[in-house]
Amino acid sequence: MRQCWISGSLALLLILTGCGETDAPRGEPYFEKPASQEAREVLGEVDPSELPASQRAALAYAYAVTAAALFKAGDDAGGAVHAAYLDPAAHAGLMVGLDTLGFDAAAVEAVRAAPQDETALAAMDAMLAALRPNASGDVKETTGFLMKSLGVAYEAGADAGTISNVEAYQTAYGLAVTARDIVAAQEDAAYGDLRLELEILVRMWPGKGPAATSTPAPDLEMAQALLNIKLALARLP
């Protein structure tokens, strides 16, 4: 029988995938799949245009919140990388129809043009507030989707306490903040444990955001945080 175990690799932690249920064929040895392979098999190569509108809105929110955090931290080049994903012309599959859900391309362009302008940053924050409720969808399902995506991004972005891919590491931060913000907006007391675990997750990045000079949380600590979130999700009705 397969056993659950945590290695230094995130393995998408067993996160929202759980351990496999199938045995190795009798007489054949079992080999644990690498984390990246298991993640790909679970998530597949997803075309953003095939995702529900709420999940596309959640991804857009993640890119926007990452860009805003980097702009506010003075990393204009880093912020511009993530803001570029919000260009409807370049990423139509992701962005199609999100203008009806609270996304405002003008707010993004304004902050890209003047990253340190407080008025532009305030407009970006207002846009995020408008987009947030439409990014929720089924909160449990959306949170699970964001955590699976985060597991893949963090595994690509951090390795043995160092940043191996800055963009992926920063994207993982945006996904964490998105899930935290969506769940924090829910009034139902049943979300209390999940709120706490997501807040702990976000605090695994520096307070000013995912700077390129950050020291990432160790893989095992991130794996434990994602496992705690998985358990909190399982306790929801």
PDB file of C-alpha atoms in Angstrom:
ATOM      1  CA  MET A   1       0.000   0.000   0.000  1.00  0.00           C
ATOM      2  CA  ARG A   2       1.299   3.494  -0.776  1.00  0.00           C
ATOM      3  CA  GLN A   3       2.356   5.539   2.221  1.00  0.00           C
ATOM      4  CA  CYS A   4       2.050   9.297   2.677  1.00  0.00           C
ATOM      5  CA  TRP A   5       5.362  10.953   3.427  1.00  0.00           C
ATOM      6  CA  ILE A   6       6.807  14.451   3.158  1.00  0.00           C
ATOM      7  CA  SER A   7      10.162  14.936   1.536  1.00  0.00           C
ATOM      8  CA  GLY A   8      12.148  18.129   1.084  1.00  0.00           C
ATOM      9  CA  SER A   9      10.312  18.581  -2.198  1.00  0.00           C
ATOM     10  CA  LEU A  10       6.864  20.107  -1.836  1.00  0.00           C
ATOM     11  CA  ALA A  11       5.322  17.264  -3.739  1.00  0.00           C
ATOM     12  CA  LEU A  12       2.413  19.544  -4.073  1.00  0.00           C
ATOM     13  CA  LEU A  13       2.381  18.157  -0.795  1.00  0.00           C
ATOM     14  CA  LEU A  14       0.158  15.590  -0.937  1.00  0.00           C
ATOM     15  CA  ILE A  15      -1.586  18.906  -0.623  1.00  0.00           C
ATOM     16  CA  LEU A  16      -4.879  18.910  -2.070  1.00  0.00           C
ATOM     17  CA  THR A  17      -4.182  15.753  -3.967  1.00  0.00           C
ATOM     18  CA  GLY A  18      -3.930  13.385  -1.026  1.00  0.00           C
ATOM     19  CA  CYS A  19      -1.965  10.198  -1.165  1.00  0.00           C
ATOM     20  CA  GLY A  20      -2.699   7.871  -4.041  1.00  0.00           C
ATOM     21  CA  GLU A  21      -5.103   5.046  -3.467  1.00  0.00           C
ATOM     22  CA  THR A  22      -3.734   2.452  -5.848  1.00  0.00           C
ATOM     23  CA  ASP A  23      -1.231  -0.260  -5.019  1.00  0.00           C
ATOM     24  CA  ALA A  24       1.738  -1.124  -7.171  1.00  0.00           C
ATOM     25  CA  PRO A  25       0.973  -4.133  -9.359  1.00  0.00           C
ATOM     26  CA  ARG A  26       1.829  -7.376  -7.536  1.00  0.00           C
ATOM     27  CA  GLY A  27       5.430  -8.365  -8.120  1.00  0.00           C
ATOM     28  CA  GLU A  28       6.456  -4.910  -9.352  1.00  0.00           C
ATOM     29  CA  PRO A  29       8.336  -2.394  -7.187  1.00  0.00           C
ATOM     30  CA  TYR A  30       6.667   0.899  -6.337  1.00  0.00           C
ATOM     31  CA  PHE A  31       8.509   4.120  -7.080  1.00  0.00           C
ATOM     32  CA  GLU A  32       7.339   7.425  -5.631  1.00  0.00           C
ATOM     33  CA  LYS A  33       6.598   9.937  -8.384  1.00  0.00           C
ATOM     34  CA  PRO A  34       8.547  13.201  -8.383  1.00  0.00           C
ATOM     35  CA  ALA A  35       6.501  16.108  -7.068  1.00  0.00           C
ATOM     36  CA  SER A  36       6.480  17.971 -10.369  1.00  0.00           C
ATOM     37  CA  GLN A  37       5.234  14.890 -12.253  1.00  0.00           C
ATOM     38  CA  GLU A  38       2.448  14.227  -9.746  1.00  0.00           C
ATOM     39  CA  ALA A  39       1.416  17.892  -9.858  1.00  0.00           C
ATOM     40  CA  ARG A  40       1.226  17.867 -13.637  1.00  0.00           C
ATOM     41  CA  GLU A  41      -0.871  14.713 -13.609  1.00  0.00           C
ATOM     42  CA  VAL A  42      -3.276  16.222 -11.094  1.00  0.00           C
ATOM     43  CA  LEU A  43      -3.523  19.692 -12.592  1.00  0.00           C
ATOM     44  CA  GLY A  44      -2.886  18.918 -16.227  1.00  0.00           C
ATOM     45  CA  GLU A  45      -1.971  21.557 -18.778  1.00  0.00           C
ATOM     46  CA  VAL A  46      -4.860  23.910 -18.124  1.00  0.00           C
ATOM     47  CA  ASP A  47      -5.902  26.417 -20.745  1.00  0.00           C
ATOM     48  CA  PRO A  48      -7.064  29.473 -18.749  1.00  0.00           C
ATOM     49  CA  SER A  49      -9.985  29.940 -21.124  1.00  0.00           C
ATOM     50  CA  GLU A  50     -11.328  26.560 -19.955  1.00  0.00           C
ATOM     51  CA  LEU A  51     -11.455  27.607 -16.301  1.00  0.00           C
ATOM     52  CA  PRO A  52     -14.641  28.911 -14.672  1.00  0.00           C
ATOM     53  CA  ALA A  53     -14.868  32.699 -14.695  1.00  0.00           C
ATOM     54  CA  SER A  54     -14.457  32.844 -10.910  1.00  0.00           C
ATOM     55  CA  GLN A  55     -11.154  30.938 -11.069  1.00  0.00           C
ATOM     56  CA  ARG A  56      -9.885  33.141 -13.882  1.00  0.00           C
ATOM     57  CA  ALA A  57     -10.861  36.150 -11.775  1.00  0.00           C
ATOM     58  CA  ALA A  58      -8.951  34.633  -8.848  1.00  0.00           C
ATOM     59  CA  LEU A  59      -5.836  34.215 -10.992  1.00  0.00           C
ATOM     60  CA  ALA A  60      -6.134  37.794 -12.241  1.00  0.00           C
ATOM     61  CA  TYR A  61      -6.508  38.932  -8.634  1.00  0.00           C
ATOM     62  CA  ALA A  62      -3.330  37.020  -7.743  1.00  0.00           C
ATOM     63  CA  TYR A  63      -1.319  38.683 -10.496  1.00  0.00           C
ATOM     64  CA  ALA A  64      -2.706  42.105  -9.558  1.00  0.00           C
ATOM     65  CA  VAL A  65      -2.051  41.750  -5.843  1.00  0.00           C
ATOM     66  CA  THR A  66       1.487  40.540  -6.538  1.00  0.00           C
ATOM     67  CA  ALA A  67       2.152  43.461  -8.861  1.00  0.00           C
ATOM     68  CA  ALA A  68       0.720  45.928  -6.345  1.00  0.00           C
ATOM     69  CA  ALA A  69       2.877  44.537  -3.520  1.00  0.00           C
ATOM     70  CA  LEU A  70       6.030  44.798  -5.628  1.00  0.00           C
ATOM     71  CA  PHE A  71       5.224  48.322  -6.812  1.00  0.00           C
ATOM     72  CA  LYS A  72       4.603  49.405  -3.218  1.00  0.00           C
ATOM     73  CA  ALA A  73       7.936  47.854  -2.209  1.00  0.00           C
ATOM     74  CA  GLY A  74       9.703  49.877  -4.904  1.00  0.00           C
ATOM     75  CA  ASP A  75      10.330  46.949  -7.268  1.00  0.00           C
ATOM     76  CA  ASP A  76       8.832  48.517 -10.373  1.00  0.00           C
ATOM     77  CA  ALA A  77      10.414  45.999 -12.764  1.00  0.00           C
ATOM     78  CA  GLY A  78       9.082  43.047 -10.780  1.00  0.00           C
ATOM     79  CA  GLY A  79       5.639  44.596 -10.516  1.00  0.00           C
ATOM     80  CA  ALA A  80       5.563  45.182 -14.269  1.00  0.00           C
ATOM     81  CA  VAL A  81       6.240  41.477 -14.947  1.00  0.00           C
ATOM     82  CA  HIS A  82       3.123  40.414 -13.057  1.00  0.00           C
ATOM     83  CA  ALA A  83       0.989  43.313 -14.267  1.00  0.00           C
ATOM     84  CA  ALA A  84       1.726  42.235 -17.840  1.00  0.00           C
ATOM     85  CA  TYR A  85      -0.382  39.101 -17.307  1.00  0.00           C
ATOM     86  CA  LEU A  86      -3.390  41.394 -16.906  1.00  0.00           C
ATOM     87  CA  ASP A  87      -3.160  42.709 -20.473  1.00  0.00           C
ATOM     88  CA  PRO A  88      -6.429  41.584 -22.136  1.00  0.00           C
ATOM     89  CA  ALA A  89      -4.845  41.741 -25.594  1.00  0.00           C
ATOM     90  CA  ALA A  90      -1.880  39.535 -24.688  1.00  0.00           C
ATOM     91  CA  HIS A  91      -3.737  37.121 -22.381  1.00  0.00           C
ATOM     92  CA  ALA A  92      -7.250  36.970 -23.767  1.00  0.00           C
ATOM     93  CA  GLY A  93      -7.834  33.402 -22.563  1.00  0.00           C
ATOM     94  CA  LEU A  94      -7.353  34.494 -18.970  1.00  0.00           C
ATOM     95  CA  MET A  95      -8.899  37.952 -19.124  1.00  0.00           C
ATOM     96  CA  VAL A  96     -11.928  37.513 -21.380  1.00  0.00           C
ATOM     97  CA  GLY A  97     -15.082  38.761 -19.694  1.00  0.00           C
ATOM     98  CA  LEU A  98     -13.398  39.827 -16.462  1.00  0.00           C
ATOM     99  CA  ASP A  99     -14.287  43.454 -17.173  1.00  0.00           C
ATOM    100  CA  THR A 100     -17.838  42.462 -16.221  1.00  0.00           C
ATOM    101  CA  LEU A 101     -16.610  41.034 -12.899  1.00  0.00           C
ATOM    102  CA  GLY A 102     -14.841  44.108 -11.552  1.00  0.00           C
ATOM    103  CA  PHE A 103     -11.548  44.058 -13.434  1.00  0.00           C
ATOM    104  CA  ASP A 104     -10.492  47.496 -14.695  1.00  0.00           C
ATOM    105  CA  ALA A 105      -7.680  47.473 -17.245  1.00  0.00           C
ATOM    106  CA  ALA A 106      -7.334  51.246 -16.938  1.00  0.00           C
ATOM    107  CA  ALA A 107      -6.356  50.924 -13.275  1.00  0.00           C
ATOM    108  CA  VAL A 108      -3.611  48.476 -14.176  1.00  0.00           C
ATOM    109  CA  GLU A 109      -2.296  50.647 -16.994  1.00  0.00           C
ATOM    110  CA  ALA A 110      -2.259  53.690 -14.721  1.00  0.00           C
ATOM    111  CA  VAL A 111      -0.118  51.974 -12.112  1.00  0.00           C
ATOM    112  CA  ARG A 112       2.185  50.508 -14.770  1.00  0.00           C
ATOM    113  CA  ALA A 113       2.725  54.011 -16.111  1.00  0.00           C
ATOM    114  CA  ALA A 114       3.305  55.560 -12.674  1.00  0.00           C
ATOM    115  CA  PRO A 115       4.162  52.750 -10.225  1.00  0.00           C
ATOM    116  CA  GLN A 116       4.866  55.057  -7.291  1.00  0.00           C
ATOM    117  CA  ASP A 117       1.847  57.316  -7.756  1.00  0.00           C
ATOM    118  CA  GLU A 118      -0.348  56.945  -4.669  1.00  0.00           C
ATOM    119  CA  THR A 119      -3.522  57.750  -6.589  1.00  0.00           C
ATOM    120  CA  ALA A 120      -2.796  55.017  -9.124  1.00  0.00           C
ATOM    121  CA  LEU A 121      -2.006  52.510  -6.364  1.00  0.00           C
ATOM    122  CA  ALA A 122      -5.229  53.426  -4.562  1.00  0.00           C
ATOM    123  CA  ALA A 123      -7.167  52.833  -7.791  1.00  0.00           C
ATOM    124  CA  MET A 124      -5.529  49.408  -8.086  1.00  0.00           C
ATOM    125  CA  ASP A 125      -6.615  48.575  -4.522  1.00  0.00           C
ATOM    126  CA  ALA A 126     -10.175  49.691  -5.333  1.00  0.00           C
ATOM    127  CA  MET A 127     -10.171  47.474  -8.410  1.00  0.00           C
ATOM    128  CA  LEU A 128      -9.056  44.496  -6.292  1.00  0.00           C
ATOM    129  CA  ALA A 129     -11.888  45.162  -3.847  1.00  0.00           C
ATOM    130  CA  ALA A 130     -14.385  45.122  -6.725  1.00  0.00           C
ATOM    131  CA  LEU A 131     -12.938  41.943  -8.252  1.00  0.00           C
ATOM    132  CA  ARG A 132     -12.665  39.983  -4.985  1.00  0.00           C
ATOM    133  CA  PRO A 133     -16.312  38.901  -4.504  1.00  0.00           C
ATOM    134  CA  ASN A 134     -16.504  37.708  -8.104  1.00  0.00           C
ATOM    135  CA  ALA A 135     -13.314  35.682  -7.659  1.00  0.00           C
ATOM    136  CA  SER A 136     -14.811  33.687  -4.799  1.00  0.00           C
ATOM    137  CA  GLY A 137     -17.085  31.272  -6.671  1.00  0.00           C
ATOM    138  CA  ASP A 138     -17.516  28.222  -4.502  1.00  0.00           C
ATOM    139  CA  VAL A 139     -15.104  29.305  -1.739  1.00  0.00           C
ATOM    140  CA  LYS A 140     -13.979  25.790  -0.846  1.00  0.00           C
ATOM    141  CA  GLU A 141     -13.386  24.838  -4.474  1.00  0.00           C
ATOM    142  CA  THR A 142     -11.651  28.112  -5.323  1.00  0.00           C
ATOM    143  CA  THR A 143      -9.363  27.853  -2.308  1.00  0.00           C
ATOM    144  CA  GLY A 144      -8.428  24.308  -3.285  1.00  0.00           C
ATOM    145  CA  PHE A 145      -7.672  25.451  -6.839  1.00  0.00           C
ATOM    146  CA  LEU A 146      -5.482  28.301  -5.561  1.00  0.00           C
ATOM    147  CA  MET A 147      -3.577  26.029  -3.194  1.00  0.00           C
ATOM    148  CA  LYS A 148      -2.872  23.469  -5.905  1.00  0.00           C
ATOM    149  CA  SER A 149      -1.591  26.260  -8.137  1.00  0.00           C
ATOM    150  CA  LEU A 150       0.464  27.645  -5.242  1.00  0.00           C
ATOM    151  CA  GLY A 151       2.073  24.271  -4.586  1.00  0.00           C
ATOM    152  CA  VAL A 152       3.235  24.032  -8.177  1.00  0.00           C
ATOM    153  CA  ALA A 153       4.478  27.655  -8.228  1.00  0.00           C
ATOM    154  CA  TYR A 154       6.335  27.416  -4.931  1.00  0.00           C
ATOM    155  CA  GLU A 155       8.040  24.184  -5.906  1.00  0.00           C
ATOM    156  CA  ALA A 156       9.207  25.867  -9.114  1.00  0.00           C
ATOM    157  CA  GLY A 157      10.195  29.078  -7.347  1.00  0.00           C
ATOM    158  CA  ALA A 158      12.039  27.959  -4.225  1.00  0.00           C
ATOM    159  CA  ASP A 159      14.511  25.197  -3.518  1.00  0.00           C
ATOM    160  CA  ALA A 160      16.359  24.441  -0.286  1.00  0.00           C
ATOM    161  CA  GLY A 161      15.768  27.896   1.137  1.00  0.00           C
ATOM    162  CA  THR A 162      16.818  29.855  -1.955  1.00  0.00           C
ATOM    163  CA  ILE A 163      14.830  31.426  -4.774  1.00  0.00           C
ATOM    164  CA  SER A 164      15.273  29.405  -7.945  1.00  0.00           C
ATOM    165  CA  ASN A 165      12.647  31.232 -10.035  1.00  0.00           C
ATOM    166  CA  VAL A 166      11.717  34.720  -8.852  1.00  0.00           C
ATOM    167  CA  GLU A 167       8.532  35.021 -10.898  1.00  0.00           C
ATOM    168  CA  ALA A 168       7.174  31.670  -9.677  1.00  0.00           C
ATOM    169  CA  TYR A 169       8.059  32.477  -6.056  1.00  0.00           C
ATOM    170  CA  GLN A 170       6.250  35.800  -6.349  1.00  0.00           C
ATOM    171  CA  THR A 171       3.245  34.230  -8.076  1.00  0.00           C
ATOM    172  CA  ALA A 172       2.908  31.778  -5.186  1.00  0.00           C
ATOM    173  CA  TYR A 173       2.694  34.773  -2.848  1.00  0.00           C
ATOM    174  CA  GLY A 174      -0.124  36.293  -4.900  1.00  0.00           C
ATOM    175  CA  LEU A 175      -2.040  33.015  -4.854  1.00  0.00           C
ATOM    176  CA  ALA A 176      -1.696  32.833  -1.055  1.00  0.00           C
ATOM    177  CA  VAL A 177      -2.922  36.412  -0.597  1.00  0.00           C
ATOM    178  CA  THR A 178      -5.835  35.812  -2.967  1.00  0.00           C
ATOM    179  CA  ALA A 179      -7.021  32.785  -0.998  1.00  0.00           C
ATOM    180  CA  ARG A 180      -6.560  34.672   2.280  1.00  0.00           C
ATOM    181  CA  ASP A 181      -8.535  37.679   1.033  1.00  0.00           C
ATOM    182  CA  ILE A 182     -11.381  35.574  -0.378  1.00  0.00           C
ATOM    183  CA  VAL A 183     -11.793  33.555   2.817  1.00  0.00           C
ATOM    184  CA  ALA A 184     -11.371  36.604   5.078  1.00  0.00           C
ATOM    185  CA  ALA A 185     -14.382  38.188   3.363  1.00  0.00           C
ATOM    186  CA  GLN A 186     -16.650  35.286   4.338  1.00  0.00           C
ATOM    187  CA  GLU A 187     -18.854  35.959   7.357  1.00  0.00           C
ATOM    188  CA  ASP A 188     -19.639  32.322   8.155  1.00  0.00           C
ATOM    189  CA  ALA A 189     -17.938  31.256  11.401  1.00  0.00           C
ATOM    190  CA  ALA A 190     -17.206  27.879   9.816  1.00  0.00           C
ATOM    191  CA  TYR A 191     -14.293  29.493   7.950  1.00  0.00           C
ATOM    192  CA  GLY A 192     -12.448  30.462  11.153  1.00  0.00           C
ATOM    193  CA  ASP A 193      -9.823  27.694  11.048  1.00  0.00           C
ATOM    194  CA  LEU A 194      -9.206  28.198   7.338  1.00  0.00           C
ATOM    195  CA  ARG A 195      -8.828  31.964   7.831  1.00  0.00           C
ATOM    196  CA  LEU A 196      -6.155  31.373  10.450  1.00  0.00           C
ATOM    197  CA  GLU A 197      -4.205  28.864   8.373  1.00  0.00           C
ATOM    198  CA  LEU A 198      -4.258  31.122   5.305  1.00  0.00           C
ATOM    199  CA  GLU A 199      -3.040  34.078   7.363  1.00  0.00           C
ATOM    200  CA  ILE A 200      -0.159  31.927   8.622  1.00  0.00           C
ATOM    201  CA  LEU A 201       0.586  30.936   5.024  1.00  0.00           C
ATOM    202  CA  VAL A 202       0.773  34.547   3.810  1.00  0.00           C
ATOM    203  CA  ARG A 203       3.128  35.425   6.667  1.00  0.00           C
ATOM    204  CA  MET A 204       5.645  32.948   5.306  1.00  0.00           C
ATOM    205  CA  TRP A 205       6.619  35.733   2.906  1.00  0.00           C
ATOM    206  CA  PRO A 206       8.168  39.008   4.136  1.00  0.00           C
ATOM    207  CA  GLY A 207       5.731  41.666   5.346  1.00  0.00           C
ATOM    208  CA  LYS A 208       6.480  43.947   2.390  1.00  0.00           C
ATOM    209  CA  GLY A 209       5.841  41.242  -0.169  1.00  0.00           C
ATOM    210  CA  PRO A 210       7.837  38.676  -2.141  1.00  0.00           C
ATOM    211  CA  ALA A 211      11.041  40.617  -2.752  1.00  0.00           C
ATOM    212  CA  ALA A 212      13.574  38.999  -5.072  1.00  0.00           C
ATOM    213  CA  THR A 213      16.085  39.160  -2.220  1.00  0.00           C
ATOM    214  CA  SER A 214      13.860  37.224   0.196  1.00  0.00           C
ATOM    215  CA  THR A 215      14.847  34.007   1.918  1.00  0.00           C
ATOM    216  CA  PRO A 216      12.031  31.548   1.153  1.00  0.00           C
ATOM    217  CA  ALA A 217      10.422  29.473   3.853  1.00  0.00           C
ATOM    218  CA  PRO A 218      11.899  25.955   4.004  1.00  0.00           C
ATOM    219  CA  ASP A 219      10.122  23.398   1.850  1.00  0.00           C
ATOM    220  CA  LEU A 220       9.018  21.336   4.838  1.00  0.00           C
ATOM    221  CA  GLU A 221       7.500  24.366   6.576  1.00  0.00           C
ATOM    222  CA  MET A 222       5.587  25.286   3.432  1.00  0.00           C
ATOM    223  CA  ALA A 223       4.471  21.681   3.051  1.00  0.00           C
ATOM    224  CA  GLN A 224       3.172  21.662   6.612  1.00  0.00           C
ATOM    225  CA  ALA A 225       1.316  24.945   6.063  1.00  0.00           C
ATOM    226  CA  LEU A 226      -0.365  23.544   2.951  1.00  0.00           C
ATOM    227  CA  LEU A 227      -1.263  20.351   4.776  1.00  0.00           C
ATOM    228  CA  ASN A 228      -2.876  22.400   7.565  1.00  0.00           C
ATOM    229  CA  ILE A 229      -4.937  24.225   4.952  1.00  0.00           C
ATOM    230  CA  LYS A 230      -5.935  20.928   3.353  1.00  0.00           C
ATOM    231  CA  LEU A 231      -7.182  19.712   6.725  1.00  0.00           C
ATOM    232  CA  ALA A 232      -9.070  22.966   7.376  1.00  0.00           C
ATOM    233  CA  LEU A 233     -10.729  22.646   3.963  1.00  0.00           C
ATOM    234  CA  ALA A 234     -11.751  19.075   4.743  1.00  0.00           C
ATOM    235  CA  ARG A 235     -13.518  20.247   7.903  1.00  0.00           C
ATOM    236  CA  LEU A 236     -15.737  22.664   5.999  1.00  0.00           C
ATOM    237  CA  PRO A 237     -19.339  21.584   5.442  1.00  0.00           C
TER     238      PRO A 237
END
